[in-house]
Coordinates of C-alpha atoms (C1' of nucleotides) and ligand atoms in Angstrom, one line a residue:
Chain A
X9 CA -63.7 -133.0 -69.0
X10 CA -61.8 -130.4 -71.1
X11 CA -59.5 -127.7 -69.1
X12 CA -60.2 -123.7 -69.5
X13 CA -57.2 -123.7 -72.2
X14 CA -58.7 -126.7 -74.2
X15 CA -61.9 -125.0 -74.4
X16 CA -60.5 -121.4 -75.3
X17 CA -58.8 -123.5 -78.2
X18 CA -61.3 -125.4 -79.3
X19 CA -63.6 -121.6 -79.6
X20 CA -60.7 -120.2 -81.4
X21 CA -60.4 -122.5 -84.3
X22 CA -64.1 -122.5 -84.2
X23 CA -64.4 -119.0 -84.7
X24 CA -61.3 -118.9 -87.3
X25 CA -62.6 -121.6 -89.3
X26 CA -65.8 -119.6 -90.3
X27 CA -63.2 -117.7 -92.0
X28 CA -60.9 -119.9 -93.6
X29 CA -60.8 -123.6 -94.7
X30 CA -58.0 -124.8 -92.7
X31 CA -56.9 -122.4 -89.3
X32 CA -53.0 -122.3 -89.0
X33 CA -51.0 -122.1 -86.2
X34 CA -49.9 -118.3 -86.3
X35 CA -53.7 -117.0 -86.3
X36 CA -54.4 -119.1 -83.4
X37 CA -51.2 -117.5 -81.3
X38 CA -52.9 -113.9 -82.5
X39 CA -56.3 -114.7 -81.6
X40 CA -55.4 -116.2 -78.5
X41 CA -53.1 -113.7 -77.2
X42 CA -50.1 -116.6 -77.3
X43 CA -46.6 -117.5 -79.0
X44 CA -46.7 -120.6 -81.9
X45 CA -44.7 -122.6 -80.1
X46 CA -47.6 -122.3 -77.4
X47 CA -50.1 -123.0 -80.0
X48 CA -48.2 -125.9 -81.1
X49 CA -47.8 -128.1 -78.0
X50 CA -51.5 -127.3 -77.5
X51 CA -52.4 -128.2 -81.1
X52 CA -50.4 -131.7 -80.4
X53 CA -52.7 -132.3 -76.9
X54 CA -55.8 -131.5 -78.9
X55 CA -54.8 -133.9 -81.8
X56 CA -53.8 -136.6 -78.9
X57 CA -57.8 -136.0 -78.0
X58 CA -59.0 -136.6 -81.4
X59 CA -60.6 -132.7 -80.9
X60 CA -59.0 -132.1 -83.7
X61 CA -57.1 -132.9 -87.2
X62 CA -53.9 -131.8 -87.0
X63 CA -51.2 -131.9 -90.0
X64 CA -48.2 -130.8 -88.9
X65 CA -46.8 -127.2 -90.7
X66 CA -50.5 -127.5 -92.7
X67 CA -53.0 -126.4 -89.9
X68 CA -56.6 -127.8 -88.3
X69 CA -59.2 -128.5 -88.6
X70 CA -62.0 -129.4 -86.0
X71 CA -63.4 -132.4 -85.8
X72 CA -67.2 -133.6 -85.2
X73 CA -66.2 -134.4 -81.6
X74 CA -64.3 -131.0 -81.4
X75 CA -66.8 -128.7 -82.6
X76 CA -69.8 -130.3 -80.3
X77 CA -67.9 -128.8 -77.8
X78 CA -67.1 -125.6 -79.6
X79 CA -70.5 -124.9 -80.2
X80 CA -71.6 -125.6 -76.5
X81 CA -69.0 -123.1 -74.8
X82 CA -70.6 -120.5 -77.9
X83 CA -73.4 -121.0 -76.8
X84 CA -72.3 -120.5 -73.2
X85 CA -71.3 -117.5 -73.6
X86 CA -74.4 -116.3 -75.7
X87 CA -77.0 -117.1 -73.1
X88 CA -74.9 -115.4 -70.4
X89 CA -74.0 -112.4 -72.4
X90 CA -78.0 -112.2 -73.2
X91 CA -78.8 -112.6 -69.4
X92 CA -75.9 -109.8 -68.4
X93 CA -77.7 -107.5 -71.0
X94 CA -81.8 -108.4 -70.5
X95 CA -82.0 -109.4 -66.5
X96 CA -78.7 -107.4 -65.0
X97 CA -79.2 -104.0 -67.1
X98 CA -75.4 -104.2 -68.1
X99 CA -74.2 -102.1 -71.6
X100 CA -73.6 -104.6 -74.6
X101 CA -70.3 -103.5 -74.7
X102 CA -69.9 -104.6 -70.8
X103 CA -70.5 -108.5 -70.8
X104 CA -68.0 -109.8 -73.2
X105 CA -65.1 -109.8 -70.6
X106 CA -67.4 -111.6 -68.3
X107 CA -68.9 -114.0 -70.5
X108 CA -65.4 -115.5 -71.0
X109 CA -65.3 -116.7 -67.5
X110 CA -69.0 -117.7 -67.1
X111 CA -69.1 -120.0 -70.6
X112 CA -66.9 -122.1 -68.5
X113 CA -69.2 -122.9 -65.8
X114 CA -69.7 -126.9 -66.7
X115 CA -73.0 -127.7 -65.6
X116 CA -75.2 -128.3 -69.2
X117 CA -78.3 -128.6 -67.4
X118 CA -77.6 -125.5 -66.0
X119 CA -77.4 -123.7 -68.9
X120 CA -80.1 -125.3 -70.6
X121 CA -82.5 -124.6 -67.1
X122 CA -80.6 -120.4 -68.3
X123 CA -81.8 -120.9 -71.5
X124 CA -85.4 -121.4 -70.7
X125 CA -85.8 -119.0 -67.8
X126 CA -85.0 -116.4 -70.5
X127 CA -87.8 -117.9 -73.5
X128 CA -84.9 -119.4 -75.4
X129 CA -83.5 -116.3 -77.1
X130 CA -82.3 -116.5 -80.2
X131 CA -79.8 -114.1 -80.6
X132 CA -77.2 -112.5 -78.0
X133 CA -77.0 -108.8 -77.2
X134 CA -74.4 -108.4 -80.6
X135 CA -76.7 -110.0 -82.7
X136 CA -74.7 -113.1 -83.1
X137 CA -77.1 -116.8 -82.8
X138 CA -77.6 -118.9 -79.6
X139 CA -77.0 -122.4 -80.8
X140 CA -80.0 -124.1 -79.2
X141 CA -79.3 -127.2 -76.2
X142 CA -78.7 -129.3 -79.9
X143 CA -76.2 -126.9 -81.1
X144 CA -78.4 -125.9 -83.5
X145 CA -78.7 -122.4 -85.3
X146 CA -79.6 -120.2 -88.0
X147 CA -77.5 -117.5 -89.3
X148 CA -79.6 -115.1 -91.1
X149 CA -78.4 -113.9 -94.4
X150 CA -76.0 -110.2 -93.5
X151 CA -74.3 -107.8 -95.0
X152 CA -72.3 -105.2 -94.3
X153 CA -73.9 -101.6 -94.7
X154 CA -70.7 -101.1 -97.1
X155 CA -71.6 -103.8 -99.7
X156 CA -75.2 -102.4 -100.4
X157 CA -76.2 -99.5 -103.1
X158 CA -77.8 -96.1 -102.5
X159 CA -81.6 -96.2 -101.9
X160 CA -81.3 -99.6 -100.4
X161 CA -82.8 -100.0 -97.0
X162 CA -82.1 -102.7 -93.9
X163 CA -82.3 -103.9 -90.2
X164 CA -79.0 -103.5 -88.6
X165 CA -79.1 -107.4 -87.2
X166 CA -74.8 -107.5 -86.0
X167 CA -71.6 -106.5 -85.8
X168 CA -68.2 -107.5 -87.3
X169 CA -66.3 -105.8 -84.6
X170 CA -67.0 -106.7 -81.0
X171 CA -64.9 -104.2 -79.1
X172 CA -65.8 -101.8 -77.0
X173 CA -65.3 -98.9 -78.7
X174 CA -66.9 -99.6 -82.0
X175 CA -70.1 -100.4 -79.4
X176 CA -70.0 -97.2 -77.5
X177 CA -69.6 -96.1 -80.7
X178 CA -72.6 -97.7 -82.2
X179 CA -74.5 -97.3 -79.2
X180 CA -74.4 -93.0 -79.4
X181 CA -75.1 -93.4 -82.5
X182 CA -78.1 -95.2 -81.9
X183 CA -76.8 -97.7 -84.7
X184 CA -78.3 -100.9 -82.4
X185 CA -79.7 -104.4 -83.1
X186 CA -83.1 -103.8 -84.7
X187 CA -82.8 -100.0 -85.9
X188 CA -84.1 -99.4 -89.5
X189 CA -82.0 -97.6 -92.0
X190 CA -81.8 -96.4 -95.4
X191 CA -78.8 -95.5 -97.1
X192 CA -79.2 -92.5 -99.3
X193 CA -75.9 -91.6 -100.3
X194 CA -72.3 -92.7 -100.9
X195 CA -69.4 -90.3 -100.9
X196 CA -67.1 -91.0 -103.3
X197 CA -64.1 -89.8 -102.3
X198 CA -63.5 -91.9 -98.9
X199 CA -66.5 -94.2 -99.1
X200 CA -68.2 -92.7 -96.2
X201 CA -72.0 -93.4 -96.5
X202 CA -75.0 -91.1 -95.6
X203 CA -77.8 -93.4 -93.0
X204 CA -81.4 -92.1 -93.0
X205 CA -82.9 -93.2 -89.2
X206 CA -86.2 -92.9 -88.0
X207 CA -85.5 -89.5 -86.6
X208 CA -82.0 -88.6 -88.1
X209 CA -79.7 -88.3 -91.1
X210 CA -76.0 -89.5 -89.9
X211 CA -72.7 -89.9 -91.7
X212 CA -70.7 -93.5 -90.8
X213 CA -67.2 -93.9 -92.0
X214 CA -66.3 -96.9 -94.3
X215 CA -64.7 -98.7 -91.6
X216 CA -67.8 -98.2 -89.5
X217 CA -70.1 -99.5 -92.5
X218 CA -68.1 -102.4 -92.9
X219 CA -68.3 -103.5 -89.4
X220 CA -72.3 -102.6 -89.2
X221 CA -74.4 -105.5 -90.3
X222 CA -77.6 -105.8 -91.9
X223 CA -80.7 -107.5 -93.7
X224 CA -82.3 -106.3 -96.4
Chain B
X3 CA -56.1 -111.2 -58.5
X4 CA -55.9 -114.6 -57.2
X5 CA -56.0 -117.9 -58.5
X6 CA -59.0 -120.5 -58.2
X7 CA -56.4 -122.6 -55.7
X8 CA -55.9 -119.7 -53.9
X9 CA -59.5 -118.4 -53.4
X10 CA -60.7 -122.4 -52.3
X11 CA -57.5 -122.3 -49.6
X12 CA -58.7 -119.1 -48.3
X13 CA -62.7 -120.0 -47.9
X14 CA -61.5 -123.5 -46.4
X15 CA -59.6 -121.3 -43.9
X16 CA -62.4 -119.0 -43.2
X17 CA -65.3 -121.9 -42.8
X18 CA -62.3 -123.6 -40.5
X19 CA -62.2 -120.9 -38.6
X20 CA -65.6 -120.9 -37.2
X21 CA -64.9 -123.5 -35.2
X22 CA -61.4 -123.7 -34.0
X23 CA -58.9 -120.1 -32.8
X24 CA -56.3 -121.4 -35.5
X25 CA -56.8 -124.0 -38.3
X26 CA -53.9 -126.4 -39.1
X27 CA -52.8 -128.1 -41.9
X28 CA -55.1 -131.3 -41.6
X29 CA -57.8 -130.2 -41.3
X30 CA -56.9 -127.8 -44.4
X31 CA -56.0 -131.2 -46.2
X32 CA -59.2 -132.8 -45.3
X33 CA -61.4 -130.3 -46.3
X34 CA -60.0 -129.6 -50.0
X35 CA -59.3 -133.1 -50.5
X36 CA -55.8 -132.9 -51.2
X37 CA -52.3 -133.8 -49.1
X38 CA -50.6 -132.0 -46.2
X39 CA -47.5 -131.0 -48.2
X40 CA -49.4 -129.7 -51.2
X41 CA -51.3 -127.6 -48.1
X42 CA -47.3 -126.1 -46.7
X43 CA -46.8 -125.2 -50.2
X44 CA -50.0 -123.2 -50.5
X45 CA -49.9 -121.8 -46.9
X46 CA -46.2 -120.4 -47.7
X47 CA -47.7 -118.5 -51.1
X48 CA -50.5 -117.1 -48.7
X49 CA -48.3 -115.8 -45.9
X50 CA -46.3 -114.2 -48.8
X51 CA -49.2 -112.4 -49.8
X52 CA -50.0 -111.2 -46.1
X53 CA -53.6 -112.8 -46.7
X54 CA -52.7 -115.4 -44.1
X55 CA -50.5 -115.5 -40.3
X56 CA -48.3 -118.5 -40.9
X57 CA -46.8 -119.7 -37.9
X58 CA -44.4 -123.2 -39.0
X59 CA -46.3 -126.2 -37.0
X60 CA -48.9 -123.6 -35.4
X61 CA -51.3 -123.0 -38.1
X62 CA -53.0 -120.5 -39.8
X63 CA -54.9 -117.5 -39.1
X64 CA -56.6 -115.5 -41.7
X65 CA -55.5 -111.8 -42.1
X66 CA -57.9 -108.9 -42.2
X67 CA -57.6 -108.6 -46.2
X68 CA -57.3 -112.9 -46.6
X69 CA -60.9 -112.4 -44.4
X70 CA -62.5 -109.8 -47.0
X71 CA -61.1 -112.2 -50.0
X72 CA -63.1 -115.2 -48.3
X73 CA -66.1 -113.8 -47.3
X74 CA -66.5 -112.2 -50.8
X75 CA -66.3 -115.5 -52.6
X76 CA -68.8 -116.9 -49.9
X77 CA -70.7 -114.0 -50.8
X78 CA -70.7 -114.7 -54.5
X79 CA -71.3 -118.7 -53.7
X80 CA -74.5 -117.9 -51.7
X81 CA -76.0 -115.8 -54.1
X82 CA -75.3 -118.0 -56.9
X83 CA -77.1 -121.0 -54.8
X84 CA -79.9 -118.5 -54.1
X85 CA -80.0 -117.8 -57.6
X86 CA -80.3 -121.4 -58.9
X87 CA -83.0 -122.6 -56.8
X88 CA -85.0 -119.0 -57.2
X89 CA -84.8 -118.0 -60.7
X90 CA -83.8 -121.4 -61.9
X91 CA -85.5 -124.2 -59.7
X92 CA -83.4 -126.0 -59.0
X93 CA -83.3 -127.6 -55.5
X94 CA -81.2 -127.0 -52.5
X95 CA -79.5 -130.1 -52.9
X96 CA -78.5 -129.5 -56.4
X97 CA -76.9 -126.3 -56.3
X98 CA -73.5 -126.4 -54.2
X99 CA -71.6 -127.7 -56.8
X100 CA -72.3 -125.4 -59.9
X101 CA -71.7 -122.7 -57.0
X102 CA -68.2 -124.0 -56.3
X103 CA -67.5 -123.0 -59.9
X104 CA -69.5 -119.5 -60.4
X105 CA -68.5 -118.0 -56.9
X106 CA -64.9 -117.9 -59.2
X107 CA -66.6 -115.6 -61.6
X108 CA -64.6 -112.1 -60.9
X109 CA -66.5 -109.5 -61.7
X110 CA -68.1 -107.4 -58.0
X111 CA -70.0 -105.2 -60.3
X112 CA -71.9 -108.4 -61.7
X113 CA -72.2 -110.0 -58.5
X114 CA -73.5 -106.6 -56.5
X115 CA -76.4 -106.6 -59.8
X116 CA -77.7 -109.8 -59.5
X117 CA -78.2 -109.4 -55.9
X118 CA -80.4 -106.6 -56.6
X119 CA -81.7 -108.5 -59.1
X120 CA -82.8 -110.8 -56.9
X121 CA -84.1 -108.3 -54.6
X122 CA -80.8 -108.8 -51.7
X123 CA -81.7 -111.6 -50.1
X124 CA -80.4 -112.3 -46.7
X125 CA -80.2 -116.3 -46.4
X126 CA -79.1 -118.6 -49.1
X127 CA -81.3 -121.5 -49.9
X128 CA -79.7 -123.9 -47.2
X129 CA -80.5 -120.9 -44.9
X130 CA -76.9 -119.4 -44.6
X131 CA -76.6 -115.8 -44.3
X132 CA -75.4 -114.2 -47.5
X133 CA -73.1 -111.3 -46.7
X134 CA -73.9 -107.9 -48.2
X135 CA -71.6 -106.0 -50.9
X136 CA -69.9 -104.3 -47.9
X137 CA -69.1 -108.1 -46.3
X138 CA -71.6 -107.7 -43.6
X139 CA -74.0 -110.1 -42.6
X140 CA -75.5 -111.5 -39.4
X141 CA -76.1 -114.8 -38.4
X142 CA -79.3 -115.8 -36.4
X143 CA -78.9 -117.4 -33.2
X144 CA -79.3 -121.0 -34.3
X145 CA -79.6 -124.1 -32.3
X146 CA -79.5 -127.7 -33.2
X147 CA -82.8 -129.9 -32.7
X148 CA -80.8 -131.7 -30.4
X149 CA -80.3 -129.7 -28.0
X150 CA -83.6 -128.2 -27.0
X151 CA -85.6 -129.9 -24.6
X152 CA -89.7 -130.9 -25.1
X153 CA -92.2 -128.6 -25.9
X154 CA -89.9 -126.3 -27.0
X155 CA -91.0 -125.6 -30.4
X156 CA -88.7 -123.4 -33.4
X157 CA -88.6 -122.2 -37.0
X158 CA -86.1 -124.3 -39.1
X159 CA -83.6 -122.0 -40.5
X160 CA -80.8 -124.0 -41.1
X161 CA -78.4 -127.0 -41.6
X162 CA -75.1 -128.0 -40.9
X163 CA -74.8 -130.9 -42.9
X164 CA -74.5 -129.9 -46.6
X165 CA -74.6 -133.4 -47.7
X166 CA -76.7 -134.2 -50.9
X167 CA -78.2 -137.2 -48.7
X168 CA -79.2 -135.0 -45.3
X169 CA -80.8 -132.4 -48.0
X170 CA -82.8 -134.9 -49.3
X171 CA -83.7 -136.6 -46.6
X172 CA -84.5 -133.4 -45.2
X173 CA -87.2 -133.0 -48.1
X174 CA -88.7 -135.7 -48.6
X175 CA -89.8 -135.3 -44.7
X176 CA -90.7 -131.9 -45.3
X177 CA -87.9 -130.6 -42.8
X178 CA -87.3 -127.5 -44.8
X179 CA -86.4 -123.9 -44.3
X180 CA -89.0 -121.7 -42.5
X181 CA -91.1 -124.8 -41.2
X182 CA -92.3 -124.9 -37.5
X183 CA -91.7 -128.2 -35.4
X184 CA -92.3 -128.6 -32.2
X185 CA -90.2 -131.3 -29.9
X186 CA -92.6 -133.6 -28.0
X187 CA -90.8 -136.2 -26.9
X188 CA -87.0 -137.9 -26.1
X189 CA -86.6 -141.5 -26.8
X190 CA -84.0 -141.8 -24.0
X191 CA -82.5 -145.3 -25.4
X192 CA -81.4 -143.4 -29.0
X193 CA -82.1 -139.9 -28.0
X194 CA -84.7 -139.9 -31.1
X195 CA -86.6 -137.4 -31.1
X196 CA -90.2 -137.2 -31.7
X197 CA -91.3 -134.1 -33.7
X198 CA -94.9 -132.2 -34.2
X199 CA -95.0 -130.9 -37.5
X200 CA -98.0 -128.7 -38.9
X201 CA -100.0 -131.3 -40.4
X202 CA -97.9 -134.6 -39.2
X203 CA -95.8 -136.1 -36.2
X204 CA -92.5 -137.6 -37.2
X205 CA -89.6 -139.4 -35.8
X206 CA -86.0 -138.5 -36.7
X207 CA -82.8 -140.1 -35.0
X208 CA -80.2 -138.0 -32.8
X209 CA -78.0 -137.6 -35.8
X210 CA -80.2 -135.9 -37.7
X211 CA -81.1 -133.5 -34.8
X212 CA -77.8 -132.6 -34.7
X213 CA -77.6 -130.8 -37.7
X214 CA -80.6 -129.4 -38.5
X215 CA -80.8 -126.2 -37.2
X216 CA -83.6 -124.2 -35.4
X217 CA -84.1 -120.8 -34.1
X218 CA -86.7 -120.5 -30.5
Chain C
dT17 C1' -34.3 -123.3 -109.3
dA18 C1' -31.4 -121.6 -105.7
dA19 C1' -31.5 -118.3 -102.1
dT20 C1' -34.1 -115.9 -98.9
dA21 C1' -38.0 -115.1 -96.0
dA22 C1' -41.9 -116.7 -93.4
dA23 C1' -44.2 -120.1 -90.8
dT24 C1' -43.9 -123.8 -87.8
dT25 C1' -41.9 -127.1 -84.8
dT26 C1' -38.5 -128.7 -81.4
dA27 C1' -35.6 -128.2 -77.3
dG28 C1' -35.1 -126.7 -73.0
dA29 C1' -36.7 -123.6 -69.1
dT30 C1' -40.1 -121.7 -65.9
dA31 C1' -44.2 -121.2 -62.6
dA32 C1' -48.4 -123.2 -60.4
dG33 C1' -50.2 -126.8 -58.1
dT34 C1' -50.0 -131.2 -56.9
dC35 C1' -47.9 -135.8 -55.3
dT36 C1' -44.8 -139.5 -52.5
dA37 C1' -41.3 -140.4 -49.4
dA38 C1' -38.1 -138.8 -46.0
dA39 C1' -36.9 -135.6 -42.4
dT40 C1' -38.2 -132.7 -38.7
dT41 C1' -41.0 -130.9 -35.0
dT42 C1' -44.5 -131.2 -31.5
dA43 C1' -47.6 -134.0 -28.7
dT44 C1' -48.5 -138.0 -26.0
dT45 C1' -47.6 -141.6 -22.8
dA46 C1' -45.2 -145.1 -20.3
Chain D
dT20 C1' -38.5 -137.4 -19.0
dA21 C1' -37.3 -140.5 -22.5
dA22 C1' -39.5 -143.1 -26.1
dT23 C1' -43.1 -143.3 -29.3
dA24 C1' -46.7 -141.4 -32.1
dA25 C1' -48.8 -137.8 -34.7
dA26 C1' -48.5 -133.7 -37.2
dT27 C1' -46.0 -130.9 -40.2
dT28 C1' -42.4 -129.6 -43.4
dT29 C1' -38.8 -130.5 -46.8
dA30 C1' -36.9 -132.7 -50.9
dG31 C1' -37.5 -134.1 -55.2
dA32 C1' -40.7 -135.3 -59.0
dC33 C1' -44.7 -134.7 -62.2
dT34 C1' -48.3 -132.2 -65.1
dT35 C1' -50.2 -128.3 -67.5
dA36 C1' -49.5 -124.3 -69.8
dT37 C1' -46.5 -121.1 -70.8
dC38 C1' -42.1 -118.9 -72.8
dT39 C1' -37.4 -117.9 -75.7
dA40 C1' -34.1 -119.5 -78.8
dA41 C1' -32.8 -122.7 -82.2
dA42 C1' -33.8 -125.9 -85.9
dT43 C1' -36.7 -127.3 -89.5
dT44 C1' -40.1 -127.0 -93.1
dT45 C1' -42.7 -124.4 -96.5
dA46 C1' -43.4 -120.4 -99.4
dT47 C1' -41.7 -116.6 -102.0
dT48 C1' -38.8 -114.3 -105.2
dA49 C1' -34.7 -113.1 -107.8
Ligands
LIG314 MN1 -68.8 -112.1 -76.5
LIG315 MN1 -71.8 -111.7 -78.3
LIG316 MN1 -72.8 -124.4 -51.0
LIG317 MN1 -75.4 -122.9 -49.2

DNA sequence: TAATAAATTTAGATAAGTCTAAATTTATTA
DNA sequence: TAATAAATTTAGACTTATCTAAATTTATTA
């Protein structure tokens, strides 16, 4: 159908276009670990495909077509990154890398036999939604742990950052999907914020609480 | 490591290897599907890499590290059949396929985790031995219908035709792994054989005795 | 608004893997 | 054993996905 580079594309712009209206070339060579000119010839193929709407020098955009299959490999790579976590034990800053290969595997009825053996989960091991065997899915409504006032209390439901360190990170801290916290204080001088737990008080850096993701 | 190319040149060797001292560039070509020069080209690149001996119009040989590539990705294949038709249900015809594409998946650490997952299993669904995380693995002493003579009775555990169509044929007459038959007659003309099942007497033609496979 | 900077595209090259057609080597057979 | 057939390799081309360097377009700023 589409080859391995297509569909990395095609997730890229996905991903970028939560962001922005319009995803330009230069973001895509970032994201993508890859020189414009790269992006360009690729952007051209896509286009050719009718994946996506291409101006040239103005950026894409997805189309209906294009972000069918965006969606699918997404959700790919959610299912397997939830199976890696729940049925093979692995850390949820292990199965990223992995994942990458696996939401290539082609078979839909495969994933969709994946989806079930597991009770249709509904979010991956980062928090993020499984787009159902529709493509359907809910965001629920986050914020960062930095955007909230003092006194204000939450479920820590994702992450902004998905490396591995800001996992580990997370992870000693005890700062994982479905922990309760309270912020009761904010210092003023860096932004740092104070996090009552269930069993601690901890201090988080403003990067930290920006990356940390909640509901209220 | 190695490419997908590669890795498929490599098992093709290995499987081709079973039955001949040295495997030459036909039957390379035949087995991937592809032409006799495109098979030089590959052969020259593994040489290179010391994971094949390349003798010029003599054939191919797999080295001891071309051996340990191919038996891990058969590894990896097995498993992932073993896993589809176990966890997933699928059935043993439907599986080779999706396992062309996952035994590519890199990761050992994810592969030596699902098999404990799935508690080590020694046979893959088509009854195939599925070599451990060290590469070892023993094959039973398997003989085809065909060549055992009447009254001899045996435990089906395995096939050498892979063939969607012999699988389901092979089904639908209940001819499946770990089932007793017992041969009771020769139809001399053909060289049918007539076979008692547990709870029914069937017929099935010399071709198809040929490739299933029995142990006494 | 003209000059400069930044972003993007084009031109031309490269590597992997494949192909067809031609050349070469090995095997068969008269 | 010389001619013929079969198997294999070589030569040259094509596709996909990259790259660097140069040209072009768009954005910024003096
Ligand atoms: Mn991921
Ligand atoms: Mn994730
Ligand atoms: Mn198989
Ligand atoms: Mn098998």
């Amino acid at each position: 159908m589409n080859t391995l580079a297509e569909e990395n594309y095609l997730k890229s712009i996905y991903h970028l276009s939560l962001n922005t209206e319009s995803v330009s070339t230069n973001q895509l060579a970032a994201l993508l670990n890859t020189k414009a000119s790269s992006v360009t010839d690729m952007l051209k193929k896509l286009a050719e495909k009718e994946l996506i709407n291409y101006i040239p020098y103005q950026g894409v955009t997805l189309t209906a077509s294009g972000e069918k299959i965006a969606v699918n490999i997404i959700r790919k790579h959610r299912l397997w990154e939830f199976f890696l976590v729940e049925k093979l034990s692995f850390k949820w800053d292990e199965v990223h890398e992995m994942a990458e290969e696996m939401e290539h595997i082609s078979s839909n009825e495969l994933i969709d036999r994946l989806d079930k053996f597991m009770g249709y989960p509904k979010y991956d091991p980062h928090g993020d939604p499984i787009p159902d065997c529709e493509g359907k899915f809910k965001t629920h409504d986050l914020k960062p742990v930095s955007a909230v006032n003092i006194n204000t209390d939450g479920i820590i439901c994702g992450v902004r950052d998905h490396s591995v360190a800001f996992l580990q990170y997370l992870e000693k801290q005890e700062l994982t999907i479905g922990k309760k916290i309270t912020v009761t204080d904010i210092i003023e001088f860096d932004h740092s914020m104070i996090l009552q737990m269930e069993n601690k008080t901890i201090q988080i850096s403003r990067e930290v609480a920006n990356s940390l993701l909640i509901t209220l």
